[in-house]
PDB file of C-alpha atoms in Angstrom:
ATOM      1  CA  UNK E 495     109.314  68.096 115.630  1.00 45.00           C
ATOM      2  CA  UNK E 496     110.504  68.604 119.201  1.00 51.00           C
ATOM      3  CA  UNK E 497     112.116  71.794 120.441  1.00 73.00           C
ATOM      4  CA  UNK E 498     115.657  70.780 119.486  1.00 90.00           C
ATOM      5  CA  UNK E 499     115.189  71.700 115.840  1.00 95.00           C
ATOM      6  CA  UNK E 500     112.509  73.568 113.963  1.00 96.00           C
ATOM      7  CA  UNK E 501     111.979  72.525 110.339  1.00 96.00           C
ATOM      8  CA  UNK E 502     109.860  74.684 108.069  1.00 97.00           C
ATOM      9  CA  UNK E 503     109.342  74.633 104.314  1.00 96.00           C
ATOM     10  CA  UNK E 504     109.020  77.286 101.637  1.00 96.00           C
ATOM     11  CA  UNK E 505     108.462  75.453  98.396  1.00 95.00           C
ATOM     12  CA  UNK E 506     111.629  73.496  97.681  1.00 96.00           C
ATOM     13  CA  UNK E 507     113.564  75.186 100.499  1.00 98.00           C
ATOM     14  CA  UNK E 508     113.967  73.554 103.910  1.00 98.00           C
ATOM     15  CA  UNK E 509     114.780  75.978 106.734  1.00 98.00           C
ATOM     16  CA  UNK E 510     116.368  74.229 109.727  1.00 98.00           C
ATOM     17  CA  UNK E 511     116.672  76.233 112.923  1.00 98.00           C
ATOM     18  CA  UNK E 512     118.508  75.074 116.022  1.00 97.00           C
ATOM     19  CA  UNK E 513     116.227  76.326 118.759  1.00 95.00           C
ATOM     20  CA  UNK E 514     117.618  75.713 122.216  1.00 92.00           C
ATOM     21  CA  UNK E 515     118.926  79.241 122.879  1.00 90.00           C
ATOM     22  CA  UNK E 516     118.916  78.722 126.656  1.00 88.00           C
ATOM     23  CA  UNK E 517     121.878  76.356 126.163  1.00 90.00           C
ATOM     24  CA  UNK E 518     123.311  78.436 123.281  1.00 93.00           C
ATOM     25  CA  UNK E 519     122.031  75.784 120.884  1.00 95.00           C
ATOM     26  CA  UNK E 520     124.465  73.225 122.270  1.00 93.00           C
ATOM     27  CA  UNK E 521     124.162  69.722 120.857  1.00 92.00           C
ATOM     28  CA  UNK E 522     121.827  68.213 123.413  1.00 90.00           C
ATOM     29  CA  UNK E 523     120.645  64.631 123.059  1.00 89.00           C
ATOM     30  CA  UNK E 524     117.297  65.967 121.876  1.00 91.00           C
ATOM     31  CA  UNK E 525     118.889  68.122 119.188  1.00 93.00           C
ATOM     32  CA  UNK E 526     121.117  65.269 118.031  1.00 93.00           C
ATOM     33  CA  UNK E 527     118.081  62.981 117.726  1.00 93.00           C
ATOM     34  CA  UNK E 528     116.245  65.671 115.759  1.00 95.00           C
ATOM     35  CA  UNK E 529     119.176  66.060 113.371  1.00 96.00           C
ATOM     36  CA  UNK E 530     119.120  62.316 112.692  1.00 95.00           C
ATOM     37  CA  UNK E 531     115.388  62.423 111.870  1.00 95.00           C
ATOM     38  CA  UNK E 532     115.581  65.601 109.791  1.00 97.00           C
ATOM     39  CA  UNK E 533     118.516  64.376 107.701  1.00 97.00           C
ATOM     40  CA  UNK E 534     116.725  61.103 107.013  1.00 95.00           C
ATOM     41  CA  UNK E 535     113.626  63.004 105.934  1.00 96.00           C
ATOM     42  CA  UNK E 536     115.464  65.418 103.655  1.00 97.00           C
ATOM     43  CA  UNK E 537     117.531  62.715 101.961  1.00 95.00           C
ATOM     44  CA  UNK E 538     114.280  61.128 100.747  1.00 94.00           C
ATOM     45  CA  UNK E 539     112.611  64.392  99.695  1.00 95.00           C
ATOM     46  CA  UNK E 540     112.529  64.520  95.909  1.00 93.00           C
ATOM     47  CA  UNK E 541     111.150  68.075  95.934  1.00 95.00           C
ATOM     48  CA  UNK E 542     114.040  69.485  97.982  1.00 97.00           C
ATOM     49  CA  UNK E 543     116.060  72.137  96.150  1.00 96.00           C
ATOM     50  CA  UNK E 544     118.004  73.978  98.880  1.00 97.00           C
ATOM     51  CA  UNK E 545     118.577  73.983 102.648  1.00 98.00           C
ATOM     52  CA  UNK E 546     119.166  76.926 104.957  1.00 98.00           C
ATOM     53  CA  UNK E 547     120.586  76.073 108.392  1.00 98.00           C
ATOM     54  CA  UNK E 548     120.699  78.635 111.190  1.00 98.00           C
ATOM     55  CA  UNK E 549     120.559  79.069 114.945  1.00 98.00           C
ATOM     56  CA  UNK E 550     118.318  81.088 117.250  1.00 96.00           C
ATOM     57  CA  UNK E 551     118.609  83.613 120.019  1.00 95.00           C
ATOM     58  CA  UNK E 552     121.689  85.271 118.541  1.00 96.00           C
ATOM     59  CA  UNK E 553     123.720  82.038 118.598  1.00 97.00           C
ATOM     60  CA  UNK E 554     124.460  79.556 115.824  1.00 98.00           C
ATOM     61  CA  UNK E 555     125.673  76.730 118.087  1.00 97.00           C
ATOM     62  CA  UNK E 556     127.992  76.433 121.074  1.00 93.00           C
ATOM     63  CA  UNK E 557     128.839  72.871 120.032  1.00 90.00           C
ATOM     64  CA  UNK E 558     129.013  70.054 122.535  1.00 74.00           C
ATOM     65  CA  UNK E 559     126.920  70.276 125.684  1.00 68.00           C
ATOM     66  CA  UNK E 560     129.725  70.524 128.258  1.00 63.00           C
ATOM     67  CA  UNK E 561     127.344  70.594 131.228  1.00 66.00           C
ATOM     68  CA  UNK E 562     125.768  67.343 130.068  1.00 64.00           C
ATOM     69  CA  UNK E 563     129.210  65.813 129.541  1.00 61.00           C
ATOM     70  CA  UNK E 564     130.200  66.658 133.126  1.00 60.00           C
ATOM     71  CA  UNK E 565     126.900  65.315 134.444  1.00 59.00           C
ATOM     72  CA  UNK E 566     127.467  61.999 132.658  1.00 62.00           C
ATOM     73  CA  UNK E 567     130.965  61.751 134.131  1.00 60.00           C
ATOM     74  CA  UNK E 568     129.680  62.448 137.651  1.00 56.00           C
ATOM     75  CA  UNK E 569     126.876  59.928 137.250  1.00 58.00           C
ATOM     76  CA  UNK E 570     129.279  57.267 136.009  1.00 64.00           C
ATOM     77  CA  UNK E 571     127.438  57.055 132.690  1.00 65.00           C
ATOM     78  CA  UNK E 572     130.599  57.420 130.595  1.00 66.00           C
ATOM     79  CA  UNK E 573     132.081  53.946 130.591  1.00 62.00           C
ATOM     80  CA  UNK E 574     135.227  54.834 128.665  1.00 68.00           C
ATOM     81  CA  UNK E 575     136.494  55.145 125.133  1.00 75.00           C
ATOM     82  CA  UNK E 576     133.874  52.736 123.774  1.00 73.00           C
ATOM     83  CA  UNK E 577     131.078  55.012 124.941  1.00 76.00           C
ATOM     84  CA  UNK E 578     132.677  58.073 123.349  1.00 80.00           C
ATOM     85  CA  UNK E 579     133.290  56.259 120.064  1.00 87.00           C
ATOM     86  CA  UNK E 580     129.629  55.290 119.929  1.00 85.00           C
ATOM     87  CA  UNK E 581     128.461  58.859 120.468  1.00 85.00           C
ATOM     88  CA  UNK E 582     130.942  60.149 117.896  1.00 90.00           C
ATOM     89  CA  UNK E 583     129.721  57.583 115.378  1.00 92.00           C
ATOM     90  CA  UNK E 584     126.166  58.897 115.734  1.00 92.00           C
ATOM     91  CA  UNK E 585     127.387  62.490 115.403  1.00 92.00           C
ATOM     92  CA  UNK E 586     129.353  61.637 112.275  1.00 94.00           C
ATOM     93  CA  UNK E 587     126.361  59.817 110.805  1.00 95.00           C
ATOM     94  CA  UNK E 588     124.007  62.787 110.642  1.00 95.00           C
ATOM     95  CA  UNK E 589     126.778  65.312 109.928  1.00 95.00           C
ATOM     96  CA  UNK E 590     127.843  63.220 106.951  1.00 95.00           C
ATOM     97  CA  UNK E 591     124.248  63.265 105.716  1.00 96.00           C
ATOM     98  CA  UNK E 592     124.094  67.048 106.162  1.00 97.00           C
ATOM     99  CA  UNK E 593     127.341  67.479 104.235  1.00 96.00           C
ATOM    100  CA  UNK E 594     126.220  65.127 101.468  1.00 95.00           C
ATOM    101  CA  UNK E 595     122.694  66.442 100.892  1.00 97.00           C
ATOM    102  CA  UNK E 596     122.336  66.577  97.084  1.00 96.00           C
ATOM    103  CA  UNK E 597     121.294  70.241  97.162  1.00 97.00           C
ATOM    104  CA  UNK E 598     123.025  73.491  98.163  1.00 96.00           C
ATOM    105  CA  UNK E 599     123.261  73.919 101.936  1.00 98.00           C
ATOM    106  CA  UNK E 600     123.519  77.548 103.078  1.00 98.00           C
ATOM    107  CA  UNK E 601     124.575  78.143 106.676  1.00 98.00           C
ATOM    108  CA  UNK E 602     123.386  81.475 108.073  1.00 98.00           C
ATOM    109  CA  UNK E 603     125.604  82.110 111.095  1.00 98.00           C
ATOM    110  CA  UNK E 604     124.527  84.650 113.673  1.00 98.00           C
ATOM    111  CA  UNK E 605     126.587  84.849 116.849  1.00 97.00           C
ATOM    112  CA  UNK E 606     128.972  82.137 118.037  1.00 97.00           C
ATOM    113  CA  UNK E 607     129.707  78.956 116.077  1.00 98.00           C
ATOM    114  CA  UNK E 608     131.998  77.227 118.546  1.00 97.00           C
ATOM    115  CA  UNK E 609     133.405  73.718 118.846  1.00 95.00           C
ATOM    116  CA  UNK E 610     131.239  71.204 117.021  1.00 94.00           C
ATOM    117  CA  UNK E 611     128.971  74.121 116.092  1.00 96.00           C
ATOM    118  CA  UNK E 612     131.887  75.401 114.021  1.00 97.00           C
ATOM    119  CA  UNK E 613     131.992  71.987 112.352  1.00 97.00           C
ATOM    120  CA  UNK E 614     128.260  72.112 111.598  1.00 97.00           C
ATOM    121  CA  UNK E 615     128.727  75.511 109.949  1.00 98.00           C
ATOM    122  CA  UNK E 616     131.587  74.166 107.825  1.00 98.00           C
ATOM    123  CA  UNK E 617     129.337  71.363 106.551  1.00 97.00           C
ATOM    124  CA  UNK E 618     127.527  73.972 104.471  1.00 97.00           C
ATOM    125  CA  UNK E 619     128.316  74.730 100.845  1.00 97.00           C
ATOM    126  CA  UNK E 620     127.987  78.468 101.413  1.00 97.00           C
ATOM    127  CA  UNK E 621     128.565  80.233 104.728  1.00 98.00           C
ATOM    128  CA  UNK E 622     127.198  83.709 105.291  1.00 98.00           C
ATOM    129  CA  UNK E 623     127.561  85.472 108.607  1.00 98.00           C
ATOM    130  CA  UNK E 624     126.095  88.345 110.535  1.00 98.00           C
ATOM    131  CA  UNK E 625     128.433  91.094 111.666  1.00 98.00           C
ATOM    132  CA  UNK E 626     128.279  89.647 115.190  1.00 98.00           C
ATOM    133  CA  UNK E 627     129.168  86.094 114.156  1.00 98.00           C
ATOM    134  CA  UNK E 628     132.256  84.441 115.617  1.00 98.00           C
ATOM    135  CA  UNK E 629     134.054  81.122 115.210  1.00 98.00           C
ATOM    136  CA  UNK E 630     136.161  79.117 117.626  1.00 97.00           C
ATOM    137  CA  UNK E 631     137.731  75.651 117.441  1.00 96.00           C
ATOM    138  CA  UNK E 632     137.942  75.640 121.222  1.00 91.00           C
ATOM    139  CA  UNK E 633     138.637  71.940 121.765  1.00 93.00           C
ATOM    140  CA  UNK E 634     142.188  72.492 123.010  1.00 92.00           C
ATOM    141  CA  UNK E 635     140.781  74.437 125.963  1.00 89.00           C
ATOM    142  CA  UNK E 636     139.044  71.323 127.305  1.00 88.00           C
ATOM    143  CA  UNK E 637     141.752  68.810 126.418  1.00 91.00           C
ATOM    144  CA  UNK E 638     140.062  67.462 123.301  1.00 92.00           C
ATOM    145  CA  UNK E 639     140.802  67.252 119.586  1.00 94.00           C
ATOM    146  CA  UNK E 640     138.674  69.033 116.985  1.00 95.00           C
ATOM    147  CA  UNK E 641     135.595  67.099 115.946  1.00 94.00           C
ATOM    148  CA  UNK E 642     132.477  67.717 113.910  1.00 94.00           C
ATOM    149  CA  UNK E 643     134.416  66.964 110.701  1.00 95.00           C
ATOM    150  CA  UNK E 644     136.646  70.009 111.225  1.00 97.00           C
ATOM    151  CA  UNK E 645     139.847  68.080 110.442  1.00 97.00           C
ATOM    152  CA  UNK E 646     138.466  67.567 106.935  1.00 96.00           C
ATOM    153  CA  UNK E 647     136.518  70.759 106.325  1.00 97.00           C
ATOM    154  CA  UNK E 648     138.512  73.599 107.839  1.00 98.00           C
ATOM    155  CA  UNK E 649     141.861  73.040 106.034  1.00 97.00           C
ATOM    156  CA  UNK E 650     139.964  72.886 102.753  1.00 96.00           C
ATOM    157  CA  UNK E 651     138.294  76.225 103.446  1.00 97.00           C
ATOM    158  CA  UNK E 652     141.111  78.315 104.966  1.00 98.00           C
ATOM    159  CA  UNK E 653     144.233  76.268 104.224  1.00 97.00           C
ATOM    160  CA  UNK E 654     146.170  73.846 106.406  1.00 97.00           C
ATOM    161  CA  UNK E 655     148.441  76.357 108.162  1.00 98.00           C
ATOM    162  CA  UNK E 656     145.550  78.607 109.211  1.00 98.00           C
ATOM    163  CA  UNK E 657     143.476  75.612 110.291  1.00 98.00           C
ATOM    164  CA  UNK E 658     146.340  74.349 112.458  1.00 98.00           C
ATOM    165  CA  UNK E 659     146.700  77.778 114.055  1.00 98.00           C
ATOM    166  CA  UNK E 660     143.012  77.849 114.926  1.00 98.00           C
ATOM    167  CA  UNK E 661     143.169  74.283 116.263  1.00 98.00           C
ATOM    168  CA  UNK E 662     146.280  74.956 118.341  1.00 97.00           C
ATOM    169  CA  UNK E 663     145.212  78.295 119.849  1.00 97.00           C
ATOM    170  CA  UNK E 664     141.456  77.948 120.221  1.00 95.00           C
ATOM    171  CA  UNK E 665     141.177  81.678 119.570  1.00 97.00           C
ATOM    172  CA  UNK E 666     138.010  83.421 118.422  1.00 98.00           C
ATOM    173  CA  UNK E 667     137.682  84.580 114.812  1.00 98.00           C
ATOM    174  CA  UNK E 668     135.266  87.471 114.380  1.00 98.00           C
ATOM    175  CA  UNK E 669     133.119  88.098 111.318  1.00 98.00           C
ATOM    176  CA  UNK E 670     135.528  90.543 109.680  1.00 98.00           C
ATOM    177  CA  UNK E 671     138.444  88.117 109.911  1.00 98.00           C
ATOM    178  CA  UNK E 672     136.247  85.228 108.790  1.00 98.00           C
ATOM    179  CA  UNK E 673     135.491  87.146 105.602  1.00 98.00           C
ATOM    180  CA  UNK E 674     139.127  88.091 105.090  1.00 98.00           C
ATOM    181  CA  UNK E 675     140.433  84.510 105.365  1.00 98.00           C
ATOM    182  CA  UNK E 676     137.676  83.077 103.176  1.00 98.00           C
ATOM    183  CA  UNK E 677     135.839  81.249 105.950  1.00 98.00           C
ATOM    184  CA  UNK E 678     132.564  82.960 105.013  1.00 98.00           C
ATOM    185  CA  UNK E 679     131.345  84.244 101.678  1.00 98.00           C
ATOM    186  CA  UNK E 680     129.517  87.330 102.917  1.00 98.00           C
ATOM    187  CA  UNK E 681     128.980  89.349 106.083  1.00 98.00           C
ATOM    188  CA  UNK E 682     125.688  91.185 106.475  1.00 98.00           C
ATOM    189  CA  UNK E 683     123.765  92.782 109.310  1.00 98.00           C
ATOM    190  CA  UNK E 684     121.945  90.566 111.776  1.00 98.00           C
ATOM    191  CA  UNK E 685     118.606  91.733 110.385  1.00 98.00           C
ATOM    192  CA  UNK E 686     119.632  90.959 106.795  1.00 98.00           C
ATOM    193  CA  UNK E 687     121.154  87.530 107.489  1.00 98.00           C
ATOM    194  CA  UNK E 688     118.197  85.171 107.152  1.00 98.00           C
ATOM    195  CA  UNK E 689     116.553  87.148 104.323  1.00 98.00           C
ATOM    196  CA  UNK E 690     119.849  87.000 102.381  1.00 98.00           C
ATOM    197  CA  UNK E 691     120.202  83.246 102.993  1.00 98.00           C
ATOM    198  CA  UNK E 692     116.640  82.637 101.845  1.00 98.00           C
ATOM    199  CA  UNK E 693     117.180  84.855  98.807  1.00 96.00           C
ATOM    200  CA  UNK E 694     120.181  82.737  97.824  1.00 95.00           C
ATOM    201  CA  UNK E 695     118.195  79.561  98.341  1.00 96.00           C
ATOM    202  CA  UNK E 696     115.274  80.799  96.215  1.00 95.00           C
ATOM    203  CA  UNK E 697     117.603  81.634  93.325  1.00 92.00           C
ATOM    204  CA  UNK E 698     119.194  78.184  93.532  1.00 91.00           C
ATOM    205  CA  UNK E 699     115.758  76.553  93.334  1.00 92.00           C
ATOM    206  CA  UNK E 700     115.653  77.589  89.668  1.00 89.00           C
ATOM    207  CA  UNK E 701     118.821  75.660  88.803  1.00 91.00           C
ATOM    208  CA  UNK E 702     118.972  72.119  87.454  1.00 95.00           C
ATOM    209  CA  UNK E 703     118.767  69.740  90.438  1.00 94.00           C
ATOM    210  CA  UNK E 704     120.680  67.089  88.493  1.00 96.00           C
ATOM    211  CA  UNK E 705     123.502  69.475  87.611  1.00 96.00           C
ATOM    212  CA  UNK E 706     123.716  70.747  91.189  1.00 95.00           C
ATOM    213  CA  UNK E 707     123.817  67.226  92.612  1.00 96.00           C
ATOM    214  CA  UNK E 708     126.589  66.138  90.277  1.00 97.00           C
ATOM    215  CA  UNK E 709     128.546  69.361  90.725  1.00 97.00           C
ATOM    216  CA  UNK E 710     128.436  68.948  94.496  1.00 96.00           C
ATOM    217  CA  UNK E 711     129.555  65.319  94.290  1.00 96.00           C
ATOM    218  CA  UNK E 712     132.526  66.099  92.063  1.00 97.00           C
ATOM    219  CA  UNK E 713     133.542  69.291  93.891  1.00 96.00           C
ATOM    220  CA  UNK E 714     133.600  67.298  97.119  1.00 94.00           C
ATOM    221  CA  UNK E 715     136.341  65.114  95.610  1.00 95.00           C
ATOM    222  CA  UNK E 716     138.308  67.939  93.983  1.00 95.00           C
ATOM    223  CA  UNK E 717     141.101  67.948  96.573  1.00 94.00           C
ATOM    224  CA  UNK E 718     141.300  64.174  96.892  1.00 94.00           C
ATOM    225  CA  UNK E 719     141.399  62.772  93.344  1.00 96.00           C
ATOM    226  CA  UNK E 720     143.955  63.328  90.623  1.00 97.00           C
ATOM    227  CA  UNK E 721     143.207  65.224  87.442  1.00 96.00           C
ATOM    228  CA  UNK E 722     142.452  62.147  85.339  1.00 97.00           C
ATOM    229  CA  UNK E 723     139.905  60.847  87.839  1.00 97.00           C
ATOM    230  CA  UNK E 724     138.196  64.228  87.988  1.00 97.00           C
ATOM    231  CA  UNK E 725     138.153  64.477  84.196  1.00 97.00           C
ATOM    232  CA  UNK E 726     136.441  61.080  84.031  1.00 98.00           C
ATOM    233  CA  UNK E 727     133.818  62.162  86.579  1.00 97.00           C
ATOM    234  CA  UNK E 728     133.364  65.433  84.683  1.00 97.00           C
ATOM    235  CA  UNK E 729     132.737  63.606  81.395  1.00 98.00           C
ATOM    236  CA  UNK E 730     130.211  61.217  82.931  1.00 97.00           C
ATOM    237  CA  UNK E 731     128.354  64.021  84.673  1.00 98.00           C
ATOM    238  CA  UNK E 732     128.286  66.220  81.591  1.00 97.00           C
ATOM    239  CA  UNK E 733     126.877  63.381  79.513  1.00 98.00           C
ATOM    240  CA  UNK E 734     123.963  63.185  81.948  1.00 97.00           C
ATOM    241  CA  UNK E 735     123.416  66.948  82.119  1.00 97.00           C
ATOM    242  CA  UNK E 736     123.572  67.623  78.374  1.00 96.00           C
ATOM    243  CA  UNK E 737     120.932  64.964  77.758  1.00 96.00           C
ATOM    244  CA  UNK E 738     118.527  66.502  80.289  1.00 96.00           C
ATOM    245  CA  UNK E 739     115.339  68.382  79.586  1.00 95.00           C
ATOM    246  CA  UNK E 740     116.600  71.295  81.672  1.00 95.00           C
ATOM    247  CA  UNK E 741     119.600  71.724  79.351  1.00 95.00           C
ATOM    248  CA  UNK E 742     117.463  71.565  76.213  1.00 95.00           C
ATOM    249  CA  UNK E 743     115.116  74.191  77.629  1.00 94.00           C
ATOM    250  CA  UNK E 744     118.075  76.405  78.595  1.00 94.00           C
ATOM    251  CA  UNK E 745     119.387  76.226  75.015  1.00 94.00           C
ATOM    252  CA  UNK E 746     115.964  77.114  73.675  1.00 94.00           C
ATOM    253  CA  UNK E 747     115.683  80.106  75.994  1.00 93.00           C
ATOM    254  CA  UNK E 748     119.144  81.264  74.938  1.00 92.00           C
ATOM    255  CA  UNK E 749     118.407  81.068  71.198  1.00 94.00           C
ATOM    256  CA  UNK E 750     115.093  82.885  71.707  1.00 94.00           C
ATOM    257  CA  UNK E 751     116.868  85.592  73.758  1.00 91.00           C
ATOM    258  CA  UNK E 752     114.818  84.805  76.842  1.00 92.00           C
ATOM    259  CA  UNK E 753     116.360  85.278  80.304  1.00 89.00           C
ATOM    260  CA  UNK E 754     117.742  82.099  81.876  1.00 87.00           C
ATOM    261  CA  UNK E 755     115.721  80.353  84.544  1.00 84.00           C
ATOM    262  CA  UNK E 756     118.749  80.376  86.832  1.00 81.00           C
ATOM    263  CA  UNK E 757     120.503  83.694  87.384  1.00 75.00           C
ATOM    264  CA  UNK E 758     122.307  83.853  90.724  1.00 69.00           C
ATOM    265  CA  UNK E 759     123.064  87.302  92.103  1.00 65.00           C
TER     266      UNK E 759
END
């Protein structure tokens, strides 16, 4: 793995660290290429049970690499809308794969998550933040629209009116406000952030991977489908889960008064 991302494993947990702190973990070409490779690898990993995604150097991600964008303009390397659409298509490709990983994705956010970095954070299933974390949909400040899947993700997390306000103003949301508006699940100290994320991931490793995958698939459609469609998906998924070995073992443990394998705290 190159320096854009660092991927390490602890059993079924994949820890992904964005590690270009000199550029505030901006989405350089190298980091984008690493994300494509890592997502491809993880989607084919049958032993994967959870993912923790974080930044380095006290920054989650500053989003797009504005210096590189300006350099491309000056060098005449940006040919027009077609060039931008192509780059956005590649961005959407690996972000879609991150969002759709069939396991829990926990984003541990320390420091700024700005622009597309905000979008990367919102691709997680659970967001936990350090007390120095901050969030900013700053696109309006550079004459751009929100990207990084924020049009989809942010209204679903904080509501449409709040998402519009953040899009329109480009203001910074600190950790305390992020917790208050439901953007993050927990706020902890900087020192406790990664240990807490890994603790969550370890607990989730004991859950049924089939049940988690199906739950994530259906929950992802909860605000798009009507009740009847969701009931149909629920019935199909439950038929699979209740026929699984994991479910039978869980019933056995319950009747024998043994503690459950999965007990999230």
